[in-house]
Short mmCIF file of C-alpha atoms in Angstrom, two decimals:
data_model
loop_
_atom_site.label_atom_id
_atom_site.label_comp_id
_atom_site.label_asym_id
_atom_site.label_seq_id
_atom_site.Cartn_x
_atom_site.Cartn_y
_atom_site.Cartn_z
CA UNK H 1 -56.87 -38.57 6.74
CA UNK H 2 -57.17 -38.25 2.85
CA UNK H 3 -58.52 -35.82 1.37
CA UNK H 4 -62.79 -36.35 1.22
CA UNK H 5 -64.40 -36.37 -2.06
CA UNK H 6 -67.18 -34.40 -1.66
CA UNK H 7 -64.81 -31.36 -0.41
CA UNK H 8 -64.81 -30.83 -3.88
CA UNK H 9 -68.27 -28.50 -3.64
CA UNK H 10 -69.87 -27.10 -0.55
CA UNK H 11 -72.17 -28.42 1.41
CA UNK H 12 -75.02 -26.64 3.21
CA UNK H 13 -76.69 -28.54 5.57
CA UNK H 14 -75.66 -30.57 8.99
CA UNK H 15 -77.06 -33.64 10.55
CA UNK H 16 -77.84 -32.61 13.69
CA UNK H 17 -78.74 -35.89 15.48
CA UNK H 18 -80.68 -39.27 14.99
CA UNK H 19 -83.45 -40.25 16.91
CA UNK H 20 -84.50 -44.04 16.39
CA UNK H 21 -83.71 -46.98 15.10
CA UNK H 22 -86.16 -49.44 15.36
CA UNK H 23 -85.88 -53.15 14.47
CA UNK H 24 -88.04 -55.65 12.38
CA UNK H 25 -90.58 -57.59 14.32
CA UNK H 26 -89.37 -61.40 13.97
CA UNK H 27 -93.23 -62.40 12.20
CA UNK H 28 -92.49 -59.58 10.05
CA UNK H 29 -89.00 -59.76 9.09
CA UNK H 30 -89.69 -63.90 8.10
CA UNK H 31 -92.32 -62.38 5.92
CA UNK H 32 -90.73 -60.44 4.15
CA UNK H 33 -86.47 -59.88 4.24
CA UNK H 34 -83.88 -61.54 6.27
CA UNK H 35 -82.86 -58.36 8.92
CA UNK H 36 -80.67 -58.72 11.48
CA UNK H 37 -82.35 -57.44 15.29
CA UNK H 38 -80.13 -54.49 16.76
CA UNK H 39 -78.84 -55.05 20.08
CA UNK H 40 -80.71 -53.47 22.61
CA UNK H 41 -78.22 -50.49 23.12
CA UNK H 42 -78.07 -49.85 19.05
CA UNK H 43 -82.24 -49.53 18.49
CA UNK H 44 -82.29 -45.69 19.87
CA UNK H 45 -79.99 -42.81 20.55
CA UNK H 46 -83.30 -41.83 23.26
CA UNK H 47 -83.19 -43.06 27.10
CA UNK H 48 -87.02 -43.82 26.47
CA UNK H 49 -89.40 -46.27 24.93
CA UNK H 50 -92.53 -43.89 25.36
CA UNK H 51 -91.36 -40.44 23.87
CA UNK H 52 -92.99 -37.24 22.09
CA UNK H 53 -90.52 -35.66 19.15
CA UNK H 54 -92.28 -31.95 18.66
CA UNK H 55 -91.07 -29.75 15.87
CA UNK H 56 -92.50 -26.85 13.69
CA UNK H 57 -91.33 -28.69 10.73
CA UNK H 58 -92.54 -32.38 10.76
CA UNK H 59 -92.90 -34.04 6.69
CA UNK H 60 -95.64 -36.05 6.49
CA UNK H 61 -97.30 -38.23 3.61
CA UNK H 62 -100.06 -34.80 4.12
CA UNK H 63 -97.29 -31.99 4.37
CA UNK H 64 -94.89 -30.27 6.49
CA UNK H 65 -96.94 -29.53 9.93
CA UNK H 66 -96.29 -27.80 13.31
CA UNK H 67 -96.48 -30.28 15.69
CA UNK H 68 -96.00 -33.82 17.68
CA UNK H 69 -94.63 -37.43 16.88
CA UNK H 70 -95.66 -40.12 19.51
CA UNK H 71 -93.03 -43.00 19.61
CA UNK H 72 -93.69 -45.99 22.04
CA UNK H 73 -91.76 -49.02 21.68
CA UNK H 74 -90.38 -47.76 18.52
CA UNK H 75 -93.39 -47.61 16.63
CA UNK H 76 -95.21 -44.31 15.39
CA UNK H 77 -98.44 -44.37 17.41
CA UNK H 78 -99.95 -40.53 17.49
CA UNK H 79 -99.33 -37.62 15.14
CA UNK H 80 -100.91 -34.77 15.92
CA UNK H 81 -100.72 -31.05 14.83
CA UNK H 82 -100.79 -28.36 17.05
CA UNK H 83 -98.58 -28.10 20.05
CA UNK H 84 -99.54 -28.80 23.57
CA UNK H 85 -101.61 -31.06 23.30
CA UNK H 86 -99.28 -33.92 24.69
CA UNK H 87 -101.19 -34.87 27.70
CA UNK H 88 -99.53 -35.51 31.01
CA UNK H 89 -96.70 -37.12 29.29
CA UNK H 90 -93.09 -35.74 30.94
CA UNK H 91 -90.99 -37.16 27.82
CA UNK H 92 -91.19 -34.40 25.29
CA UNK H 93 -88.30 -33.68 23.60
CA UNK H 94 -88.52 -30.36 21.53
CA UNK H 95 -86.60 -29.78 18.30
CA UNK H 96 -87.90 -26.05 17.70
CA UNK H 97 -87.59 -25.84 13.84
CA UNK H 98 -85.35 -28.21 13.21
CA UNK H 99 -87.02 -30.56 10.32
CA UNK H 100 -88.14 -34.05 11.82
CA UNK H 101 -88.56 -36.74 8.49
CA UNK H 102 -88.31 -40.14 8.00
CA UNK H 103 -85.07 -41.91 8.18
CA UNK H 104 -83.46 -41.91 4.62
CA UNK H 105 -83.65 -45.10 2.73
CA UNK H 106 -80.25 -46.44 0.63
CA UNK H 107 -81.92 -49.43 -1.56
CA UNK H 108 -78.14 -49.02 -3.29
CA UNK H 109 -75.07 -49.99 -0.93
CA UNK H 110 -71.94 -52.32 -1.62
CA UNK H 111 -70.88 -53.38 2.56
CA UNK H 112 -68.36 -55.85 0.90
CA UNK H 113 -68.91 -58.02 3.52
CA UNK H 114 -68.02 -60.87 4.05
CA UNK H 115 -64.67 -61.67 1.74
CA UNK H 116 -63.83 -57.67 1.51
CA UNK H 117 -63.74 -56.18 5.25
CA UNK H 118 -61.13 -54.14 3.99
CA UNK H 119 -62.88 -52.46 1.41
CA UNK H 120 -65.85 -51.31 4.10
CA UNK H 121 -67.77 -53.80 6.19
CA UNK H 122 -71.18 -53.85 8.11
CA UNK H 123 -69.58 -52.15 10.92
CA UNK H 124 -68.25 -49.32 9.44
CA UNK H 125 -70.87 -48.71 6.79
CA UNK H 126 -73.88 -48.73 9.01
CA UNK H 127 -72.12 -46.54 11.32
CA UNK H 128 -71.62 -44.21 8.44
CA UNK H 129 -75.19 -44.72 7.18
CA UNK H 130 -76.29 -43.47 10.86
CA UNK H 131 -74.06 -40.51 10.82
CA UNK H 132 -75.88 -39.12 7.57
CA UNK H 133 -79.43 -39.86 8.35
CA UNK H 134 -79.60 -43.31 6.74
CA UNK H 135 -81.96 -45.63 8.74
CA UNK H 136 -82.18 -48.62 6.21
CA UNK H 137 -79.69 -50.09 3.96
CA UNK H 138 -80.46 -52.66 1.17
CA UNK H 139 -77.33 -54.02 0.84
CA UNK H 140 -76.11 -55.57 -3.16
CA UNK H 141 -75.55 -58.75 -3.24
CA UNK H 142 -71.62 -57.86 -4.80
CA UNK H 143 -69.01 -57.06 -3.47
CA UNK H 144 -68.48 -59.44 -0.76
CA UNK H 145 -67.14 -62.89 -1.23
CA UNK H 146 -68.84 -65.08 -2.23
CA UNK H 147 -71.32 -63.28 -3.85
CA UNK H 148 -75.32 -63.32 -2.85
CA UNK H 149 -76.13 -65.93 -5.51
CA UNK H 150 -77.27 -68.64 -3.25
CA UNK H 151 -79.80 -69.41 -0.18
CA UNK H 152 -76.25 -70.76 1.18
CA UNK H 153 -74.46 -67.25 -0.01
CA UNK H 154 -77.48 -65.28 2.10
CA UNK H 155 -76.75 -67.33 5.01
CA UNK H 156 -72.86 -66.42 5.27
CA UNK H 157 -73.80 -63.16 4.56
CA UNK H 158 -76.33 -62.70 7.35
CA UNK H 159 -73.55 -64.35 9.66
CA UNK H 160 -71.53 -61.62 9.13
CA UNK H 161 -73.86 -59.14 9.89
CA UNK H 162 -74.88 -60.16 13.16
CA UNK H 163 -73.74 -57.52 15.92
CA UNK H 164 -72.38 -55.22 13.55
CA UNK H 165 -75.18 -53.14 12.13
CA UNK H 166 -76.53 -49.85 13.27
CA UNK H 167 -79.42 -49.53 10.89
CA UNK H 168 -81.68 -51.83 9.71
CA UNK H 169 -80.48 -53.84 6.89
CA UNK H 170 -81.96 -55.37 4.22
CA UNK H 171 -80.77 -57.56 1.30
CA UNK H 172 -80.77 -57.92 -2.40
CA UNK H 173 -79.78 -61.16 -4.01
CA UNK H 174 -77.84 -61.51 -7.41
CA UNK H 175 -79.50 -62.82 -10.59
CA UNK H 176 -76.29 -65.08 -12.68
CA UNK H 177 -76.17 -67.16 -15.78
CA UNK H 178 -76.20 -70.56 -12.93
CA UNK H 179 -79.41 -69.15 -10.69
CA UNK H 180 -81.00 -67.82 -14.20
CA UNK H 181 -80.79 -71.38 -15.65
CA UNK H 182 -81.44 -73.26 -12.29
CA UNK H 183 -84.02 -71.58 -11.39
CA UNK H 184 -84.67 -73.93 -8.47
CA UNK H 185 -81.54 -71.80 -6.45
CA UNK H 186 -82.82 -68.58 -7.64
CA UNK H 187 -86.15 -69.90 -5.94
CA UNK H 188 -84.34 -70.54 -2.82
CA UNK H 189 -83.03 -67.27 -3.01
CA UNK H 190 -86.48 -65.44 -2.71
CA UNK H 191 -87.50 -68.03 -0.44
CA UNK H 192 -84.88 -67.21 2.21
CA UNK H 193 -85.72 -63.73 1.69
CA UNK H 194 -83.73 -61.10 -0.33
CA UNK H 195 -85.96 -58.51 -1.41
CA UNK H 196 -85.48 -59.01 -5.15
CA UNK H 197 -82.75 -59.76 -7.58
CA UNK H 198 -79.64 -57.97 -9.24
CA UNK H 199 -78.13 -58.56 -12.69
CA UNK H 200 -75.87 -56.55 -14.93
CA UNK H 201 -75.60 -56.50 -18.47
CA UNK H 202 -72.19 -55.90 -18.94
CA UNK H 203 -68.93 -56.98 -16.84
CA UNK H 204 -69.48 -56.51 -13.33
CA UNK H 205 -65.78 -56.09 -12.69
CA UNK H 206 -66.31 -59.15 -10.00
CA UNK H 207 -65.39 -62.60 -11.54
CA UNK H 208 -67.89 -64.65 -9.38
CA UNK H 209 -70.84 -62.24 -10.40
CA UNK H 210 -71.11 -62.92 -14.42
CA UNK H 211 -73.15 -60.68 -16.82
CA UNK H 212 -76.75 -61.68 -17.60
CA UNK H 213 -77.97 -61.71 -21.31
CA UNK H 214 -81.56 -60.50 -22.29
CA UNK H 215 -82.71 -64.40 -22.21
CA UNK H 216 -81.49 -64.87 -18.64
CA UNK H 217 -83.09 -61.86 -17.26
CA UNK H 218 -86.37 -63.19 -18.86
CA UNK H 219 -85.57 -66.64 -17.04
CA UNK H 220 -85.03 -64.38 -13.93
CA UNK H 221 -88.41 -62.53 -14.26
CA UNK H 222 -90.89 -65.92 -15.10
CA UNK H 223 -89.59 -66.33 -11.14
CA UNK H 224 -89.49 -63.31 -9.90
CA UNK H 225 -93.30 -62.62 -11.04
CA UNK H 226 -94.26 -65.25 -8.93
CA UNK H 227 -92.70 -63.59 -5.84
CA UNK H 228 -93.43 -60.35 -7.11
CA UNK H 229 -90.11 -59.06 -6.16
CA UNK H 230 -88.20 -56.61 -8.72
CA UNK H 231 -85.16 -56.70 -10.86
CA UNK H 232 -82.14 -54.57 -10.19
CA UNK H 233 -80.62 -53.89 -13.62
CA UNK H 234 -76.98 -52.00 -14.46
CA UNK H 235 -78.14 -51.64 -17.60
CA UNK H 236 -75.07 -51.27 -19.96
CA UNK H 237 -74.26 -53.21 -23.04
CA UNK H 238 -70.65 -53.03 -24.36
CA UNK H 239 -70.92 -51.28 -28.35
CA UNK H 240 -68.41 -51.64 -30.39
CA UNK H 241 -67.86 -48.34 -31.69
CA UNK H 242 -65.23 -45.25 -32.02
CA UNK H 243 -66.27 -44.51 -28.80
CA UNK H 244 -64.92 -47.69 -27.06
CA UNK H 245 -61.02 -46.59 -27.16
CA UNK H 246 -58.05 -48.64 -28.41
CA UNK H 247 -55.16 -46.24 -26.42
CA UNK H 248 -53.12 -44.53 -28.93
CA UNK H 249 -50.45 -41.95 -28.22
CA UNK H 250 -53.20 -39.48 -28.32
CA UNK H 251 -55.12 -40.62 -25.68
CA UNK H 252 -53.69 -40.21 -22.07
CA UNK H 253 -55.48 -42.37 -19.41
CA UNK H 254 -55.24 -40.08 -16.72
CA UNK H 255 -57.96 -37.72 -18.12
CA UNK H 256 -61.31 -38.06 -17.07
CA UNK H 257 -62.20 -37.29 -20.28
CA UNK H 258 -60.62 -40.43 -22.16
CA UNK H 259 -62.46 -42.58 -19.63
CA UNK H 260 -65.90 -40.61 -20.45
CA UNK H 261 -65.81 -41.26 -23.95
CA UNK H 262 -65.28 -45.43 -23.31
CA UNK H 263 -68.49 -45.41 -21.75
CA UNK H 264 -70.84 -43.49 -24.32
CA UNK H 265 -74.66 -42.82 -23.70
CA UNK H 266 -75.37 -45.51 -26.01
CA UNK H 267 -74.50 -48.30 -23.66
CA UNK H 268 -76.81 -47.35 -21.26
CA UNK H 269 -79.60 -47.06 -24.33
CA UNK H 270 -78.81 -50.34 -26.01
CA UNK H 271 -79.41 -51.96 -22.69
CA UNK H 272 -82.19 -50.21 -21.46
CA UNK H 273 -83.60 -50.62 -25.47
CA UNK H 274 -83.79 -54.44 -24.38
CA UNK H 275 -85.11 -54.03 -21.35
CA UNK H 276 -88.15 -52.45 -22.76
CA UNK H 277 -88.64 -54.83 -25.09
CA UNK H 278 -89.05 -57.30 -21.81
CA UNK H 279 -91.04 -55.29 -19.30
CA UNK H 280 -93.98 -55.13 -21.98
CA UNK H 281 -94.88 -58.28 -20.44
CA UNK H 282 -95.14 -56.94 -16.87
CA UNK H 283 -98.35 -55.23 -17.61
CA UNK H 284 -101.94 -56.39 -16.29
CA UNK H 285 -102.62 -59.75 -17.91
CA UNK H 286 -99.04 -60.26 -19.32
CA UNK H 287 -96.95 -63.43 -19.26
CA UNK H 288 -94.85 -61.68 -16.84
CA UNK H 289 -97.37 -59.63 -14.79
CA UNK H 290 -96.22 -59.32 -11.25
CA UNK H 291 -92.56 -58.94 -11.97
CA UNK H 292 -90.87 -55.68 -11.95
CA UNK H 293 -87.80 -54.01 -13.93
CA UNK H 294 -85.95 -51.16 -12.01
CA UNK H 295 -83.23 -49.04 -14.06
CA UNK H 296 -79.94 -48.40 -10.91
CA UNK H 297 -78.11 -45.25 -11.28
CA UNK H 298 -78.92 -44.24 -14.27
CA UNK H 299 -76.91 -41.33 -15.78
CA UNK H 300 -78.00 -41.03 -19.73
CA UNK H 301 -80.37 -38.37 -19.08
CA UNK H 302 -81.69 -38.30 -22.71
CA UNK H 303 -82.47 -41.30 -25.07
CA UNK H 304 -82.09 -43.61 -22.12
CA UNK H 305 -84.44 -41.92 -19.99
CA UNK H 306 -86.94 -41.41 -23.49
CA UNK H 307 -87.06 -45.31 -23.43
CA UNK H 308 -87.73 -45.60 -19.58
CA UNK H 309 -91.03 -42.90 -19.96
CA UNK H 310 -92.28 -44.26 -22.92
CA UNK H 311 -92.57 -47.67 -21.14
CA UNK H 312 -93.85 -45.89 -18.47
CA UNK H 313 -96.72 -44.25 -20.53
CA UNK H 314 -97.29 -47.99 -21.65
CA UNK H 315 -98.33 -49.34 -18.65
CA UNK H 316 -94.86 -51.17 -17.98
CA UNK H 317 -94.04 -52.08 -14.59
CA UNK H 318 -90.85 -49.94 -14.70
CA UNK H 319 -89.15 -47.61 -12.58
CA UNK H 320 -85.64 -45.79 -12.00
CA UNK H 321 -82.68 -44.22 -9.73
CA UNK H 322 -80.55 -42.13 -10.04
CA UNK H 323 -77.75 -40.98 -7.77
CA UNK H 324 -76.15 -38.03 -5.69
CA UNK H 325 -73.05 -38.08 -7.74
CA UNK H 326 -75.10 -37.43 -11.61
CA UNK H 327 -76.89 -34.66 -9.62
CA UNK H 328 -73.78 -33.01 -8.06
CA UNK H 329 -71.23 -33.35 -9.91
CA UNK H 330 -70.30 -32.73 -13.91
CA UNK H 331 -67.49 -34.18 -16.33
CA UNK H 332 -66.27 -30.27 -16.77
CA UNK H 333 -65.03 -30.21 -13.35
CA UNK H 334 -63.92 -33.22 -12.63
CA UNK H 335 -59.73 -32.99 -12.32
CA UNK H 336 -57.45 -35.22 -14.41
CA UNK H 337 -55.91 -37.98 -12.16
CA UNK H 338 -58.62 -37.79 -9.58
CA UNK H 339 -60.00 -41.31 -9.71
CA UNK H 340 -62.07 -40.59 -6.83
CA UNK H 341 -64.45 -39.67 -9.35
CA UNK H 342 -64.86 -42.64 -11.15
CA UNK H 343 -67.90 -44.86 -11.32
CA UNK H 344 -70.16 -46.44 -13.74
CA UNK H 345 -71.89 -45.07 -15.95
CA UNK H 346 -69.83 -42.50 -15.27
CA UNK H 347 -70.37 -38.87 -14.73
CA UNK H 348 -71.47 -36.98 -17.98
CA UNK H 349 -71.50 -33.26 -18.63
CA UNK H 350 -72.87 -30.37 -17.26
CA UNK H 351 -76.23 -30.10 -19.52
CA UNK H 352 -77.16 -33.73 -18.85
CA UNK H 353 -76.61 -32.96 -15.57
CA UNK H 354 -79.48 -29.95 -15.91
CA UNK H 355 -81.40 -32.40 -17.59
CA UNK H 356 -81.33 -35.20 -14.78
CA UNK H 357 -82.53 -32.45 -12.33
CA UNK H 358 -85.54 -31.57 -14.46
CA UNK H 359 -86.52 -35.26 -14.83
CA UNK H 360 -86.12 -35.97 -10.83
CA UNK H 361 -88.10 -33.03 -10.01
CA UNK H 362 -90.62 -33.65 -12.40
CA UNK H 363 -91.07 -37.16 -11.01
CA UNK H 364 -90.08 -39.11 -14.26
CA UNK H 365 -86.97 -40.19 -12.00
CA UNK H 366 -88.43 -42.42 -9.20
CA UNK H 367 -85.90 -42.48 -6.45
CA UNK H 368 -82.71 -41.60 -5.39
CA UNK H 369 -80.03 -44.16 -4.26
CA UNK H 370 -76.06 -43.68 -3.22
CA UNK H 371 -74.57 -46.82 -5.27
CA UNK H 372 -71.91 -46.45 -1.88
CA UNK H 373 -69.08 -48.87 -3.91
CA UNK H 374 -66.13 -48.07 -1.99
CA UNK H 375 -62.35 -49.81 -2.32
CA UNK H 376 -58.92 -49.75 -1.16
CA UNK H 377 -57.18 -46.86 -2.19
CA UNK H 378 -54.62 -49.00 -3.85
CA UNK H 379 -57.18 -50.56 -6.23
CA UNK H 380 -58.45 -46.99 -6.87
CA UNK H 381 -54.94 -45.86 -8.42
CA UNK H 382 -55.07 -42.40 -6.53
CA UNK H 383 -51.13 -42.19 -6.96
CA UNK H 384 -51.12 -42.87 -10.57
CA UNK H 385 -54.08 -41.38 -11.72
CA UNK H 386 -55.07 -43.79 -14.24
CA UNK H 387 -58.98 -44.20 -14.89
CA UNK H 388 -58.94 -46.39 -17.28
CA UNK H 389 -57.42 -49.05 -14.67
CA UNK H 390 -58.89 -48.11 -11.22
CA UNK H 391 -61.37 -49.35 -9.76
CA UNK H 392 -64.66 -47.40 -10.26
CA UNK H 393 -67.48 -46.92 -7.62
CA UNK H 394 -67.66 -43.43 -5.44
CA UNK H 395 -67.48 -43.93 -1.52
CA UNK H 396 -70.61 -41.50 -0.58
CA UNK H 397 -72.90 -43.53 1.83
CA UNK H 398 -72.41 -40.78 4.66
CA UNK H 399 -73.51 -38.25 2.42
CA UNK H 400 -76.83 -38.57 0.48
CA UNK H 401 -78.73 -36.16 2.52
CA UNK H 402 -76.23 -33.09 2.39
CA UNK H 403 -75.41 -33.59 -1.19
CA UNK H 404 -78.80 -34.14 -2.64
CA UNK H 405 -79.95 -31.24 0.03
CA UNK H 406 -77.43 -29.02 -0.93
CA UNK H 407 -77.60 -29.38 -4.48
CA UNK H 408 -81.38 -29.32 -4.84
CA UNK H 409 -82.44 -26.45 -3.09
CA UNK H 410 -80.78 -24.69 -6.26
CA UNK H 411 -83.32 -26.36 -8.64
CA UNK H 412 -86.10 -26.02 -6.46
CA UNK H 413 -86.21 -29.20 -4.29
CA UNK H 414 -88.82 -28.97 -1.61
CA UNK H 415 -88.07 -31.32 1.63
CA UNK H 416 -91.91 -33.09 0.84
CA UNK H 417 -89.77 -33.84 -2.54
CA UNK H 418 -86.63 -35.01 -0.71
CA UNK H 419 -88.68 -37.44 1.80
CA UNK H 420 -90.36 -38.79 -1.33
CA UNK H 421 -87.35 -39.51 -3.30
CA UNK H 422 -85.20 -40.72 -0.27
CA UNK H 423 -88.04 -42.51 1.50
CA UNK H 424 -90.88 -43.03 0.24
CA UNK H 425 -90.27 -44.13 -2.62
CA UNK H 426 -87.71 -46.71 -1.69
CA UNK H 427 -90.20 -48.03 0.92
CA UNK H 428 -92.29 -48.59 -1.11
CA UNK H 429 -90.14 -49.90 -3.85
CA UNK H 430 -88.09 -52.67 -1.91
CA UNK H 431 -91.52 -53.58 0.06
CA UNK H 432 -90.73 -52.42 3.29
CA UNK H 433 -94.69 -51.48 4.40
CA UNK H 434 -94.11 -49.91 7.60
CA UNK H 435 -91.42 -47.45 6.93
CA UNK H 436 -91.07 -44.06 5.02
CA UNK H 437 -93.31 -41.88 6.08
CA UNK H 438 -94.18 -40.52 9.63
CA UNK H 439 -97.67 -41.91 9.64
CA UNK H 440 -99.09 -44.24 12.38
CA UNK H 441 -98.20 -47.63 12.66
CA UNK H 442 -94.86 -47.57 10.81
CA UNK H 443 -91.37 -47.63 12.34
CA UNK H 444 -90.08 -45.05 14.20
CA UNK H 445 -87.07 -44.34 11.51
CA UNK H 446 -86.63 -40.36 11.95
CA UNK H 447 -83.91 -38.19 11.41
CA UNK H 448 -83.96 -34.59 12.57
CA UNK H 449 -81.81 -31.63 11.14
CA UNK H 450 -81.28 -28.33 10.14
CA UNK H 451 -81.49 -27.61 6.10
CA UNK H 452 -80.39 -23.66 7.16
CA UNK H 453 -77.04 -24.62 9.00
CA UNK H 454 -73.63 -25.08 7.00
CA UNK H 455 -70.92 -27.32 7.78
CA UNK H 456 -67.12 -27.84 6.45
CA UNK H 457 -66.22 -31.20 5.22
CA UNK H 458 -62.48 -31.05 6.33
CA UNK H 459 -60.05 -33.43 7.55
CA UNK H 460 -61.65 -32.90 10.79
CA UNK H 461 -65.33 -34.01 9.90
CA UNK H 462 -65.89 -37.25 11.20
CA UNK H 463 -66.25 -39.62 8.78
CA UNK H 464 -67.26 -43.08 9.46
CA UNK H 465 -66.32 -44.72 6.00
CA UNK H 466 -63.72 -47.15 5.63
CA UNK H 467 -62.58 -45.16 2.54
CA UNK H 468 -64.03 -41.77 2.27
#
């Protein structure tokens, strides 16, 4: 097995095990996202349909409490605090202190399926998704072939899907020059059901996925306003600058530091720059009210993230992600020729790092999301070394909790903060109404583990990813 890329830094926590899955109601899932239904022996690791889950450390949207989850049918139907107080019911299973919380949430993940099985896949993905805690995926409409463009590109898509998935899985469709201009398909889009729209402002690295300018993503949001569904933006715009290299003798590709300084904080501002001269419109009684702009993975934690809180302060209908990889990771360390490491925008140094901390725990970051892009080793260039050529996207999907869990604690990250930023938050976000939080009523998405317990990520861990 190669070697993982998060055995770079330790780890601290374990997954200890996952309790239920719990599938979309057909009414609801017509109303609002195309999901496939789990087969029967995929909805629950639990021999029951009418359970208690009791724990002394149970996050809910009121605080940790000592106490009971009722679970019938896979819905939430009690909580209550205090122990004992279960009735005659025989089906109590009791966690001690483990921490019960809702399932995590990935509104970020690339399943490359279908057109790129070999780069991960429904199958392998969810599975991996499970293993780490992950109840619901939103899936990007890129990298699979063809891309999500199209009512007709949804439909393969959902195909594909069918008996594979372990989670629930949602979609996101992609916002193009053709759908932008047409807007009749990107209509169809929303009508079959993706939960909102993805564009990029710069290559996409995909040739069937083009870049958007600033005048198609205002096409894209007179539609999406109407559905009041949100735009996904990588929000990048090439400069032309000293900063965008021309090779020279000087300059040896296989340092991560050569590829760093092609992709230069200002690239993520110039974009995001437009973008709030757009989302001005969003507010109450604009032309535009009803749509939404959401910043993915950002990783400029300064001017960039200025822009983003002054629109904010506006009224803007605005929000932003960032990832596990910004909040773990820093250019410093990162070793020359390990193109495991490369993504975009890519990692930046160890203040910005600081400074992304600060802004997640302070809430100006809204939610955390993996941006799982994983590849074939071959494409990735891990024998030559060469960033400047390999593909870029980290292979992480197994690993939010830990990482983010691991790395927090250090700044202060509370697990009411980590439910928030890994559930909540996305929930609410992509529209999914009855999931992330333990509350009555919603979905019966819980994961249960132990924040004290460490764990080794060696070649012996099992990893579920195609391409850890």
């Amino acid at each position: 097995m190669a070697q993982f890329l998060w055995k770079v830094l330790p780890l601290l926590t374990v997954l200890v095990s996952i309790l239920v899955f719990f599938h979309l109601q057909d009414s609801y899932r017509a109303q609002l996202y195309p999901l496939i239904k789990l087969p029967g022996d995929k909805c629950s690791l639990l021999p029951h349909s009418h359970f208690w889950i009791s724990s002394k450390r149970i996050v809910t949207p009121q605080g940790i409490i000592s106490g009971s989850v009722e679970i019938n049918e896979g819905k939430i139907i009690s909580v209550i605090e205090g122990h004992g107080k279960q009735g005659k019911s025989k089906q109590v299973i009791d966690y001690g202190d483990a921490v019960v919380m809702p399932g995590l949430i990935d509104v970020h993940v690339h399943l490359d399926e279908p057109g790129r099985t070999e780069w991960e896949g429904f199958d392998t993905g969810t599975r991996a998704a499970a293993a780490g805690g992950v109840t619901t995926v939103v899936e990007m409409p890129l990298n699979s072939y063809p891309t999500t463009v199209s009512k007709e590109a949804l439909k393969l898509k959902l195909e594909a899907a069918e008996d594979k998935i372990y989670v629930d899985v949602g979609f996101w469709g992609g916002l193009v020059p053709e759908n932008a201009l047409n807007t009749s398909i990107l209509e169809g889009l929303l009508s079959a059901g993706v939960l909102g729209v993805k564009s990029f402002m710069c290559p996409s690295g995909i040739n069937d996925f083009p870049m958007t300018t600033i005048d198609h993503i205002k096409e894209g949001l007179s539609v999406l306003a109407k559905y009041r569904r949100p735009l996904l933006v990588h929000s990048e715009i090439q400069q032309d600058s000293k900063n965008h290299l021309e090779l020279n003798d000087n300059m040896d590709p296989c340092a991560y530091m050569t590829y760093l300084n092609t992709r230069p904080p200002s690239w993520e501002q110039a974009a995001i720059k437009e973008l709030v001269g757009v989302t001005k419109d969003t507010r109450t009684g604009g032309p535009l009210e009803g749509a939404h702009v959401h910043i993915v993975h950002l990783s400029d934690s300064s001017a960039s993230l200025d822009l983003i809180k002054e629109a904010k302060s506006r009224g803007d209908s605005i929000s932003v992600e960032t990832c596990p990889h910004y909040l773990a990771f820093s250019a410093e360390e990162i070793p020359d020729r390990d193109t495991r490491f490369k993504c975009s925008p890519p990692i930046r140094d160890a203040f910005n790092k600081e400074k992304l901390w600060e802004a997640v725990l302070e809430g100006h970051i809204d939610l955390l999301s993996s941006d799982h892009s994983p590849t074939v080793p071959e494409l990735k260039l891990l024998e030559e070394g060469d960033f400047l050529r390999a593909w870029g996207g980290i292979s992480s999907l197994q690993f939010d909790l830990p990482v983010t869990w691991s790395h927090g604690k250090k700044y202060g990250l509370t697990l009411e903060q980590l439910s928030l930023l890994w559930s909540k938050k996305p929930a609410t976000f992509a529209g999914l109404k009855s999931k992330g939080t333990i509350a009555i009523g919603n979905h019966a998405d819980i994961v249960v583990w132990q924040p004290e317990v460490e764990f080794d990520l060696n070649d012996d861990y099992p990893v579920f990813l195609k391409h850890p």
